[in-house]
Amino acid sequence: MPWPGAAGTLFLMTDERTPVERTLAELGATSPEAIAARFAEVRARFDAETARLAPCDLAAWTAVRNAWLGRASGVITAIGDNWLKPATPEQKRVVGKSLNGLKAHVERTLEELRARAEAAGDAGPAAAGGSDLSLPGVRRALGTRHPIRQTREELERIFRSIGFSVVEGPEIETPYYNFEALNIPEHHPARDTMDTFYLSLPKGSPELLLRTHTSPMQIHTMERQQPPVRIVVPGRVYRRDNPDSTHSFAFHQIEGLAVDTDITFCEFKGTVEYFVREFLGPKTRTRLRPSYFPFTEPSAEVDASCFACDGRGCRICKHAGWIELFGAGMVDPAVYGFVNYDAKRLSGFAFGIGVERMAMMRYGISDIQLFYQNDVRFLRQFE
Ligand code: 2U9
C-alpha cells in the first residue's frame, strides 16, 4: 500500500512494505512501550501531512482523508488488520486503545480542517485552488414571466405609447379613498357589488380595507398634481367573491384616467378604439353600450368584435358577434369636487380593465383559477 505523503524518511527499511502493512512482531514491537512508540510515529506522520495542507485545498484534504480513513486501504484499516488482529491477547488491549486514540485524533483533526476550509470561503473546487473543468456546468432552470405579468406589461406598453404614465399605489386603503371620494357614499348600492375585506384592527382605530379597485390611486394622483393627468394604474385588488372559473378574491386591474381642459367623448372613444386594435388586432371593431358606474357619467361597456369569428357569431361570443371587454366612461364631475379640481373647466375619461379577463381572452383560458395554482405545466406554455 502507498504510505501517505512523501517517500518515507521516518521509516528506512529494505522491506518494500510500509510499517502499517507489517505486523508488530515483524517490526519487533512487542512490549507496550515499543507499541506506543510505533503509534507515536504514525501520529507524527499524520500531523506532518495535515500541517502541509493549504487552508482551502479541499482536493488535497480529500486525498489525506482517503489515505487515512479509507475503509478498504486507509492507514487506520491497515493498523486494524496488521497490528491489532494478529496481536497476542495481552498486546491487543494496548494496541486497541492506542488505535482508538489515533483514529479519534485523525477524525477530529480532519473535521477541524474541513470546517476551516469551509469557513475560508466557498467549499467548491474553485476555492480549493483547482477548478475541475471537466465537471458539467450547473444548469439553472429559467423562469418565465407569469401570464398575468406578461398581459399587464402589454397593457402598460399600449397606454405608454400614447402618453400615459404608469403609477402604482398601496393595496391597503381607507374607505374614503376607496369609496367616498369616488362618489360612492356609505349605503350606496354600488358598495354591494364590491364585497369588501376590512382589516381587523383594535377598537377605535380608523377603518382600513383591501382596495376593491385601483381607483384610490387616481384620487391620490389628482390630489398631488394639477391637470393634465394621463395615468394608468395597474395592481392587485380584492373582493369577497367565492372562487369559481371567472371569480377570484384577489385579481388584477389596470385602470386609466385622463383629465385636461379639452377632453371630450371623442378623445375617450378614440383612445378606447386605439387600445382595442393594439391589443386584439387592427381589424377589431369596437362598440360602446350604455352602462352605469358611480364615478363616470355617461358610462359604457366596451365590446369588441369577436376575435374568433370576426363578428359572425360562434361559441366563444355566444353567437353575439361581440365580446364584452371592460367598463369606462367620462369622469363624473362630482369626483372633481373631492380633489379640488375645477369641474367647470376640466373634463376627462376613465376606464377599468380586468387583467385576468384580458389574459383569458388572449390565450383562450376558460378557468381563472389556473393563474393562481402555479402549476408549471400551465406556466410553461407562456414562455
Ligand atoms: C376615478 C374616476 C373614474 C374607473 C372605471 C370601470 C369603469 C370598470 C371594472 C372593469 C372590470 C372593474 O376589474 S373590473 O371588475 N371597472 O368597469 N372602472 S370606469 O373609473 C374611475 C376611476 C377613478 C377617479
CSV table of C-alpha atoms and ligand atoms in Angstrom, one decimal:
chain,number,residue,atom,x,y,z
A,1,MET,CA,0.0,0.0,0.0
A,2,PRO,CA,1.2,3.5,-0.6
A,3,TRP,CA,2.3,5.2,2.6
A,4,PRO,CA,0.6,8.5,2.7
A,5,GLY,CA,2.7,11.5,2.0
A,6,ALA,CA,6.2,11.9,0.5
A,7,ALA,CA,8.6,8.9,0.3
A,8,GLY,CA,9.4,7.7,3.8
A,9,THR,CA,12.0,9.5,5.7
A,10,LEU,CA,10.8,8.2,9.0
A,11,PHE,CA,10.9,4.5,8.3
A,12,LEU,CA,14.1,3.4,6.5
A,13,MET,CA,14.0,-0.2,5.7
A,14,THR,CA,14.8,-2.7,3.0
A,15,ASP,CA,11.3,-4.2,3.0
A,16,GLU,CA,9.1,-2.5,0.4
A,17,ARG,CA,6.1,-2.6,2.8
A,18,THR,CA,5.3,0.3,4.9
A,19,PRO,CA,5.2,-0.2,8.7
A,20,VAL,CA,1.4,-0.4,8.9
A,21,GLU,CA,1.5,-3.2,6.3
A,22,ARG,CA,3.7,-5.3,8.6
A,23,THR,CA,2.8,-6.9,11.9
A,24,LEU,CA,4.1,-5.6,15.2
A,25,ALA,CA,6.0,-8.9,15.5
A,26,GLU,CA,7.7,-8.2,12.2
A,27,LEU,CA,8.5,-4.7,13.4
A,28,GLY,CA,9.9,-6.1,16.6
A,29,ALA,CA,7.5,-4.0,18.6
A,30,THR,CA,6.1,-6.4,21.2
A,31,SER,CA,6.4,-4.5,24.5
A,32,PRO,CA,3.8,-1.9,25.5
A,33,GLU,CA,6.5,0.8,25.2
A,34,ALA,CA,7.6,-0.3,21.7
A,35,ILE,CA,3.9,-0.4,20.6
A,36,ALA,CA,3.3,3.1,22.0
A,37,ALA,CA,6.4,4.4,20.1
A,38,ARG,CA,5.2,2.9,16.8
A,39,PHE,CA,1.8,4.6,17.3
A,40,ALA,CA,3.6,7.9,18.1
A,41,GLU,CA,5.5,7.7,14.8
A,42,VAL,CA,2.3,7.1,12.9
A,43,ARG,CA,0.6,10.0,14.6
A,44,ALA,CA,3.6,12.3,13.9
A,45,ARG,CA,3.4,11.3,10.3
A,46,PHE,CA,-0.3,12.2,10.2
A,47,ASP,CA,0.3,15.6,11.9
A,48,ALA,CA,3.1,16.4,9.4
A,49,GLU,CA,0.9,15.7,6.5
A,50,THR,CA,-2.1,17.7,7.7
A,51,ALA,CA,0.2,20.6,8.6
A,52,ARG,CA,1.2,20.8,5.0
A,53,LEU,CA,-2.5,21.2,3.8
A,54,ALA,CA,-3.4,24.6,2.4
A,55,PRO,CA,-6.5,26.1,4.1
A,56,CYS,CA,-8.8,25.9,1.1
A,57,ASP,CA,-7.4,22.9,-0.7
A,58,LEU,CA,-10.3,20.5,-0.5
A,59,ALA,CA,-8.9,18.2,-3.1
A,60,ALA,CA,-5.8,17.6,-1.0
A,61,TRP,CA,-7.9,17.3,2.1
A,62,THR,CA,-9.9,14.6,0.4
A,63,ALA,CA,-6.8,12.7,-0.6
A,64,VAL,CA,-5.5,12.8,3.0
A,65,ARG,CA,-8.8,11.7,4.4
A,66,ASN,CA,-9.0,8.7,2.0
A,67,ALA,CA,-5.4,7.7,2.7
A,68,TRP,CA,-6.0,7.7,6.5
A,69,LEU,CA,-9.7,6.8,6.9
A,70,GLY,CA,-10.4,5.0,3.6
A,71,ARG,CA,-12.4,1.8,4.6
A,72,ALA,CA,-10.5,-0.5,2.2
A,73,SER,CA,-6.9,0.7,2.2
A,74,GLY,CA,-6.6,3.5,4.7
A,75,VAL,CA,-3.9,3.6,7.4
A,76,ILE,CA,-6.4,3.1,10.2
A,77,THR,CA,-7.8,0.0,8.5
A,78,ALA,CA,-4.3,-1.3,7.8
A,79,ILE,CA,-3.3,-1.0,11.5
A,80,GLY,CA,-6.5,-2.8,12.5
A,81,ASP,CA,-5.7,-5.6,10.1
A,82,ASN,CA,-2.0,-5.9,10.6
A,83,TRP,CA,-1.2,-4.7,14.1
A,84,LEU,CA,-4.4,-5.5,16.0
A,85,LYS,CA,-5.8,-8.7,14.6
A,86,PRO,CA,-2.5,-10.8,14.8
A,87,ALA,CA,-1.6,-9.4,18.2
A,88,THR,CA,-1.4,-11.6,21.3
A,89,PRO,CA,-4.3,-11.2,23.8
A,90,GLU,CA,-2.1,-9.0,26.1
A,91,GLN,CA,-0.9,-6.8,23.3
A,92,LYS,CA,-4.5,-6.4,21.9
A,93,ARG,CA,-5.5,-4.3,24.9
A,94,VAL,CA,-2.7,-1.8,24.3
A,95,VAL,CA,-3.0,-1.8,20.5
A,96,GLY,CA,-6.8,-1.5,20.6
A,97,LYS,CA,-6.6,1.5,23.0
A,98,SER,CA,-3.9,3.2,21.0
A,99,LEU,CA,-5.7,2.6,17.7
A,100,ASN,CA,-8.9,4.1,19.1
A,101,GLY,CA,-6.9,7.1,20.3
A,102,LEU,CA,-5.2,7.5,16.9
A,103,LYS,CA,-8.5,7.2,15.0
A,104,ALA,CA,-10.2,9.8,17.2
A,105,HIS,CA,-7.2,12.2,16.6
A,106,VAL,CA,-7.3,11.7,12.8
A,107,GLU,CA,-11.1,12.2,12.6
A,108,ARG,CA,-11.1,15.2,14.8
A,109,THR,CA,-8.2,16.9,13.0
A,110,LEU,CA,-9.7,16.2,9.6
A,111,GLU,CA,-13.1,17.6,10.7
A,112,GLU,CA,-11.5,20.8,12.0
A,113,LEU,CA,-9.6,21.2,8.7
A,114,ARG,CA,-12.8,20.7,6.7
A,115,ALA,CA,-14.6,23.3,8.8
A,116,ARG,CA,-11.6,25.7,8.4
A,117,ALA,CA,-11.7,25.2,4.6
A,118,GLU,CA,-15.4,25.9,4.5
A,119,ALA,CA,-15.1,29.0,6.7
A,120,ALA,CA,-12.3,30.2,4.4
A,121,GLY,CA,-14.7,30.5,1.6
A,122,ASP,CA,-16.6,28.5,-1.0
A,123,ALA,CA,-16.1,24.8,-0.4
A,124,GLY,CA,-16.2,24.2,-4.1
A,125,PRO,CA,-13.3,23.1,-6.2
A,126,ALA,CA,-12.6,26.6,-7.5
A,127,ALA,CA,-12.0,27.7,-3.9
A,128,ALA,CA,-9.8,24.6,-3.5
A,129,GLY,CA,-7.4,26.2,-6.0
A,130,GLY,CA,-8.1,23.8,-8.9
A,131,SER,CA,-11.3,24.1,-10.9
A,132,ASP,CA,-12.3,20.8,-12.4
A,133,LEU,CA,-13.2,22.0,-15.8
A,134,SER,CA,-14.4,18.6,-16.9
A,135,LEU,CA,-17.4,18.7,-14.5
A,136,PRO,CA,-20.7,19.5,-16.1
A,137,GLY,CA,-21.9,23.1,-15.5
A,138,VAL,CA,-24.8,23.9,-13.2
A,139,ARG,CA,-27.9,24.2,-15.3
A,140,ARG,CA,-30.3,26.7,-13.8
A,141,ALA,CA,-33.9,26.3,-14.8
A,142,LEU,CA,-35.0,29.6,-16.4
A,143,GLY,CA,-38.3,31.0,-15.1
A,144,THR,CA,-40.8,32.9,-17.2
A,145,ARG,CA,-42.9,35.9,-16.6
A,146,HIS,CA,-46.3,34.9,-15.3
A,147,PRO,CA,-49.1,35.3,-18.0
A,148,ILE,CA,-50.7,37.9,-15.8
A,149,ARG,CA,-47.5,39.8,-15.6
A,150,GLN,CA,-47.0,39.5,-19.4
A,151,THR,CA,-50.5,40.7,-20.1
A,152,ARG,CA,-50.1,43.6,-17.6
A,153,GLU,CA,-46.9,44.7,-19.3
A,154,GLU,CA,-48.5,44.5,-22.8
A,155,LEU,CA,-51.4,46.7,-21.5
A,156,GLU,CA,-48.9,49.2,-20.0
A,157,ARG,CA,-46.9,49.3,-23.2
A,158,ILE,CA,-50.0,50.2,-25.2
A,159,PHE,CA,-51.0,53.0,-22.9
A,160,ARG,CA,-47.5,54.3,-22.6
A,161,SER,CA,-47.3,54.5,-26.4
A,162,ILE,CA,-50.0,57.2,-26.3
A,163,GLY,CA,-48.6,59.3,-23.5
A,164,PHE,CA,-50.0,57.7,-20.3
A,165,SER,CA,-47.7,57.2,-17.3
A,166,VAL,CA,-47.8,54.2,-15.1
A,167,VAL,CA,-48.4,54.7,-11.4
A,168,GLU,CA,-48.8,52.2,-8.5
A,169,GLY,CA,-50.3,52.6,-5.1
A,170,PRO,CA,-51.0,50.8,-1.8
A,171,GLU,CA,-53.2,47.7,-1.5
A,172,ILE,CA,-54.5,48.9,1.9
A,173,GLU,CA,-56.7,51.9,1.7
A,174,THR,CA,-59.2,54.0,3.7
A,175,PRO,CA,-62.9,53.8,2.9
A,176,TYR,CA,-62.6,57.5,1.9
A,177,TYR,CA,-60.2,56.8,-1.0
A,178,ASN,CA,-61.8,53.5,-2.0
A,179,PHE,CA,-65.4,54.7,-1.9
A,180,GLU,CA,-66.4,58.2,-0.8
A,181,ALA,CA,-64.0,60.2,-3.0
A,182,LEU,CA,-65.2,58.1,-5.9
A,183,ASN,CA,-68.7,59.2,-5.4
A,184,ILE,CA,-69.8,56.1,-3.6
A,185,PRO,CA,-71.2,57.2,-0.2
A,186,GLU,CA,-71.9,54.9,2.6
A,187,HIS,CA,-75.0,52.7,2.0
A,188,HIS,CA,-74.7,53.3,-1.8
A,189,PRO,CA,-75.8,50.1,-3.6
A,190,ALA,CA,-72.6,50.1,-5.6
A,191,ARG,CA,-70.8,49.0,-2.4
A,192,ASP,CA,-72.7,45.7,-2.5
A,193,THR,CA,-71.1,44.9,-5.9
A,194,MET,CA,-67.7,45.1,-4.3
A,195,ASP,CA,-68.0,43.0,-1.1
A,196,THR,CA,-65.0,44.3,0.8
A,197,PHE,CA,-62.3,42.9,3.1
A,198,TYR,CA,-61.9,45.1,6.1
A,199,LEU,CA,-58.8,44.8,8.3
A,200,SER,CA,-59.4,43.7,11.9
A,201,LEU,CA,-57.9,46.4,13.9
A,202,PRO,CA,-58.0,47.4,17.6
A,203,LYS,CA,-61.2,49.1,18.6
A,204,GLY,CA,-61.1,52.8,18.0
A,205,SER,CA,-58.5,52.6,15.1
A,206,PRO,CA,-59.5,54.3,11.8
A,207,GLU,CA,-61.1,51.8,9.4
A,208,LEU,CA,-58.8,50.2,6.7
A,209,LEU,CA,-59.7,47.9,3.9
A,210,LEU,CA,-58.1,46.0,1.0
A,211,ARG,CA,-58.8,48.1,-2.1
A,212,THR,CA,-61.6,46.8,-4.3
A,213,HIS,CA,-60.2,48.6,-7.3
A,214,THR,CA,-57.1,50.6,-8.1
A,215,SER,CA,-59.2,53.8,-8.4
A,216,PRO,CA,-58.0,55.2,-5.0
A,217,MET,CA,-54.6,55.9,-6.7
A,218,GLN,CA,-56.3,58.2,-9.3
A,219,ILE,CA,-57.7,60.2,-6.4
A,220,HIS,CA,-54.2,60.4,-4.7
A,221,THR,CA,-52.7,61.5,-8.0
A,222,MET,CA,-55.3,64.2,-8.6
A,223,GLU,CA,-54.7,65.4,-5.0
A,224,ARG,CA,-51.0,65.7,-5.7
A,225,GLN,CA,-50.9,67.0,-9.2
A,226,GLN,CA,-52.7,69.5,-11.3
A,227,PRO,CA,-54.0,68.6,-14.8
A,228,PRO,CA,-53.1,67.4,-17.4
A,229,VAL,CA,-53.4,63.9,-15.9
A,230,ARG,CA,-52.8,60.8,-18.1
A,231,ILE,CA,-52.2,57.8,-15.9
A,232,VAL,CA,-52.8,54.1,-15.9
A,233,VAL,CA,-52.8,52.3,-12.5
A,234,PRO,CA,-52.1,48.5,-12.6
A,235,GLY,CA,-52.3,46.4,-9.5
A,236,ARG,CA,-53.9,43.7,-7.4
A,237,VAL,CA,-57.4,44.3,-5.9
A,238,TYR,CA,-59.5,42.3,-3.5
A,239,ARG,CA,-63.2,41.5,-3.4
A,240,ARG,CA,-65.0,39.0,-1.2
A,241,ASP,CA,-66.1,36.7,-4.1
A,242,ASN,CA,-66.3,33.0,-3.9
A,243,PRO,CA,-63.7,31.5,-6.3
A,244,ASP,CA,-65.1,29.9,-9.5
A,245,SER,CA,-63.9,29.8,-13.1
A,246,THR,CA,-64.4,33.6,-13.5
A,247,HIS,CA,-64.1,34.9,-10.0
A,248,SER,CA,-61.2,35.2,-7.5
A,249,PHE,CA,-61.0,37.1,-4.2
A,250,ALA,CA,-57.8,38.7,-5.5
A,251,PHE,CA,-57.3,39.7,-9.1
A,252,HIS,CA,-55.6,42.4,-11.2
A,253,GLN,CA,-56.8,45.6,-12.8
A,254,ILE,CA,-55.3,48.3,-14.9
A,255,GLU,CA,-57.4,51.4,-14.6
A,256,GLY,CA,-56.9,54.6,-16.6
A,257,LEU,CA,-57.6,58.3,-16.1
A,258,ALA,CA,-57.2,61.3,-18.4
A,259,VAL,CA,-58.1,64.8,-17.2
A,260,ASP,CA,-57.5,68.0,-19.1
A,261,THR,CA,-59.2,71.2,-20.3
A,262,ASP,CA,-60.1,69.8,-23.7
A,263,ILE,CA,-61.1,66.2,-23.3
A,264,THR,CA,-64.3,65.2,-25.0
A,265,PHE,CA,-66.2,61.9,-25.7
A,266,CYS,CA,-64.2,61.8,-29.0
A,267,GLU,CA,-60.8,61.5,-27.1
A,268,PHE,CA,-62.4,58.9,-25.0
A,269,LYS,CA,-63.7,56.9,-27.9
A,270,GLY,CA,-60.5,57.3,-29.9
A,271,THR,CA,-58.4,56.1,-27.0
A,272,VAL,CA,-60.6,53.1,-26.4
A,273,GLU,CA,-60.5,52.1,-30.1
A,274,TYR,CA,-56.8,52.5,-30.3
A,275,PHE,CA,-56.3,50.3,-27.3
A,276,VAL,CA,-58.7,47.6,-28.6
A,277,ARG,CA,-57.0,47.5,-32.0
A,278,GLU,CA,-53.5,47.3,-30.5
A,279,PHE,CA,-54.5,44.5,-28.1
A,280,LEU,CA,-56.7,42.4,-30.3
A,281,GLY,CA,-55.5,43.3,-33.8
A,282,PRO,CA,-56.1,46.1,-36.3
A,283,LYS,CA,-59.3,44.7,-37.8
A,284,THR,CA,-61.1,44.6,-34.5
A,285,ARG,CA,-64.2,46.8,-34.3
A,286,THR,CA,-65.4,48.4,-31.0
A,287,ARG,CA,-68.8,49.2,-29.7
A,288,LEU,CA,-70.0,51.1,-26.6
A,289,ARG,CA,-73.0,50.0,-24.7
A,290,PRO,CA,-74.6,52.3,-22.1
A,291,SER,CA,-73.8,51.2,-18.5
A,292,TYR,CA,-73.6,52.7,-15.0
A,293,PHE,CA,-70.7,53.3,-12.7
A,294,PRO,CA,-70.9,55.8,-9.8
A,295,PHE,CA,-67.7,57.5,-10.9
A,296,THR,CA,-68.4,58.0,-14.6
A,297,GLU,CA,-71.2,59.7,-16.4
A,298,PRO,CA,-72.0,58.7,-19.0
A,299,SER,CA,-70.7,55.2,-18.5
A,300,ALA,CA,-70.2,52.5,-21.1
A,301,GLU,CA,-69.3,48.9,-21.5
A,302,VAL,CA,-66.7,48.5,-24.2
A,303,ASP,CA,-67.3,45.5,-26.6
A,304,ALA,CA,-65.0,44.2,-29.3
A,305,SER,CA,-66.0,42.3,-32.4
A,306,CYS,CA,-65.3,38.6,-31.6
A,307,PHE,CA,-61.7,37.8,-32.3
A,308,ALA,CA,-62.6,34.1,-33.1
A,309,CYS,CA,-65.4,34.7,-35.7
A,310,ASP,CA,-64.9,38.3,-36.6
A,311,GLY,CA,-68.4,39.1,-35.6
A,312,ARG,CA,-70.2,36.4,-37.5
A,313,GLY,CA,-71.2,34.5,-34.3
A,314,CYS,CA,-69.6,31.5,-32.7
A,315,ARG,CA,-69.5,29.5,-29.4
A,316,ILE,CA,-66.8,31.9,-28.0
A,317,CYS,CA,-69.0,35.0,-28.3
A,318,LYS,CA,-72.2,33.0,-27.6
A,319,HIS,CA,-73.3,33.9,-31.1
A,320,ALA,CA,-73.5,37.6,-30.3
A,321,GLY,CA,-70.6,38.5,-32.6
A,322,TRP,CA,-69.3,40.8,-29.7
A,323,ILE,CA,-67.3,40.2,-26.6
A,324,GLU,CA,-67.5,42.4,-23.5
A,325,LEU,CA,-64.1,43.8,-22.7
A,326,PHE,CA,-64.2,46.4,-19.9
A,327,GLY,CA,-66.0,49.3,-18.4
A,328,ALA,CA,-65.3,53.0,-19.0
A,329,GLY,CA,-66.8,56.5,-19.2
A,330,MET,CA,-66.5,60.2,-18.8
A,331,VAL,CA,-65.4,61.1,-15.2
A,332,ASP,CA,-68.4,62.2,-13.2
A,333,PRO,CA,-67.9,65.9,-12.3
A,334,ALA,CA,-68.8,65.1,-8.7
A,335,VAL,CA,-65.4,63.3,-8.4
A,336,TYR,CA,-63.6,66.6,-9.2
A,337,GLY,CA,-65.2,68.1,-6.1
A,338,PHE,CA,-63.3,65.7,-3.9
A,339,VAL,CA,-59.9,66.7,-5.2
A,340,ASN,CA,-60.5,70.4,-5.6
A,341,TYR,CA,-60.4,70.3,-9.4
A,342,ASP,CA,-62.5,72.9,-11.3
A,343,ALA,CA,-65.3,70.8,-12.7
A,344,LYS,CA,-66.4,73.7,-15.0
A,345,ARG,CA,-63.1,74.0,-16.7
A,346,LEU,CA,-62.0,70.3,-16.7
A,347,SER,CA,-63.2,67.1,-18.2
A,348,GLY,CA,-61.8,63.6,-18.6
A,349,PHE,CA,-62.4,59.9,-19.1
A,350,ALA,CA,-61.6,56.8,-17.1
A,351,PHE,CA,-61.6,53.1,-17.7
A,352,GLY,CA,-61.2,49.9,-15.7
A,353,ILE,CA,-59.7,46.8,-17.3
A,354,GLY,CA,-59.6,43.3,-15.7
A,355,VAL,CA,-56.1,41.9,-16.5
A,356,GLU,CA,-57.2,38.3,-15.9
A,357,ARG,CA,-60.1,38.8,-18.3
A,358,MET,CA,-57.8,40.1,-21.0
A,359,ALA,CA,-55.3,37.3,-20.5
A,360,MET,CA,-58.1,34.7,-20.6
A,361,MET,CA,-59.3,36.1,-23.9
A,362,ARG,CA,-55.9,36.4,-25.4
A,363,TYR,CA,-54.8,32.9,-24.5
A,364,GLY,CA,-58.2,31.1,-24.7
A,365,ILE,CA,-58.2,30.2,-21.0
A,366,SER,CA,-61.6,29.3,-19.5
A,367,ASP,CA,-60.7,29.0,-15.8
A,368,ILE,CA,-59.3,32.0,-13.9
A,369,GLN,CA,-58.1,29.7,-11.1
A,370,LEU,CA,-55.3,28.3,-13.4
A,371,PHE,CA,-53.5,31.7,-13.0
A,372,TYR,CA,-53.1,31.2,-9.2
A,373,GLN,CA,-52.3,27.5,-9.0
A,374,ASN,CA,-48.7,28.0,-10.3
A,375,ASP,CA,-48.7,24.6,-12.0
A,376,VAL,CA,-45.5,24.7,-14.1
A,377,ARG,CA,-47.3,22.6,-16.8
A,378,PHE,CA,-49.6,25.6,-17.2
A,379,LEU,CA,-47.0,28.3,-16.8
A,380,ARG,CA,-44.5,26.7,-19.2
A,381,GLN,CA,-47.0,27.4,-22.0
A,382,PHE,CA,-46.3,31.1,-21.7
A,383,GLU,CA,-42.5,31.1,-22.2
B,1,2U9,C1,-61.6,57.9,-11.0
B,1,2U9,C2,-62.7,58.1,-11.8
B,1,2U9,C3,-63.2,57.1,-12.6
B,1,2U9,C4,-62.6,53.6,-13.3
B,1,2U9,C5,-63.6,52.7,-14.1
B,1,2U9,C6,-64.6,50.9,-14.7
B,1,2U9,C7,-65.3,51.8,-15.4
B,1,2U9,C8,-64.9,49.4,-14.7
B,1,2U9,C9,-64.4,47.2,-13.9
B,1,2U9,C10,-63.7,46.5,-15.1
B,1,2U9,C11,-63.6,45.1,-14.8
B,1,2U9,C12,-63.7,46.7,-12.7
B,1,2U9,O1,-61.9,44.8,-12.9
B,1,2U9,S1,-63.3,45.0,-13.1
B,1,2U9,O2,-64.2,44.2,-12.4
B,1,2U9,N1,-64.2,48.6,-13.9
B,1,2U9,O3,-65.8,49.0,-15.4
B,1,2U9,N2,-63.6,51.4,-13.9
B,1,2U9,S2,-64.6,53.3,-15.1
B,1,2U9,O4,-63.2,54.8,-13.3
B,1,2U9,C13,-62.7,55.8,-12.5
B,1,2U9,C14,-61.6,55.6,-11.6
B,1,2U9,C15,-61.1,56.6,-10.9
B,1,2U9,C16,-61.1,59.0,-10.1
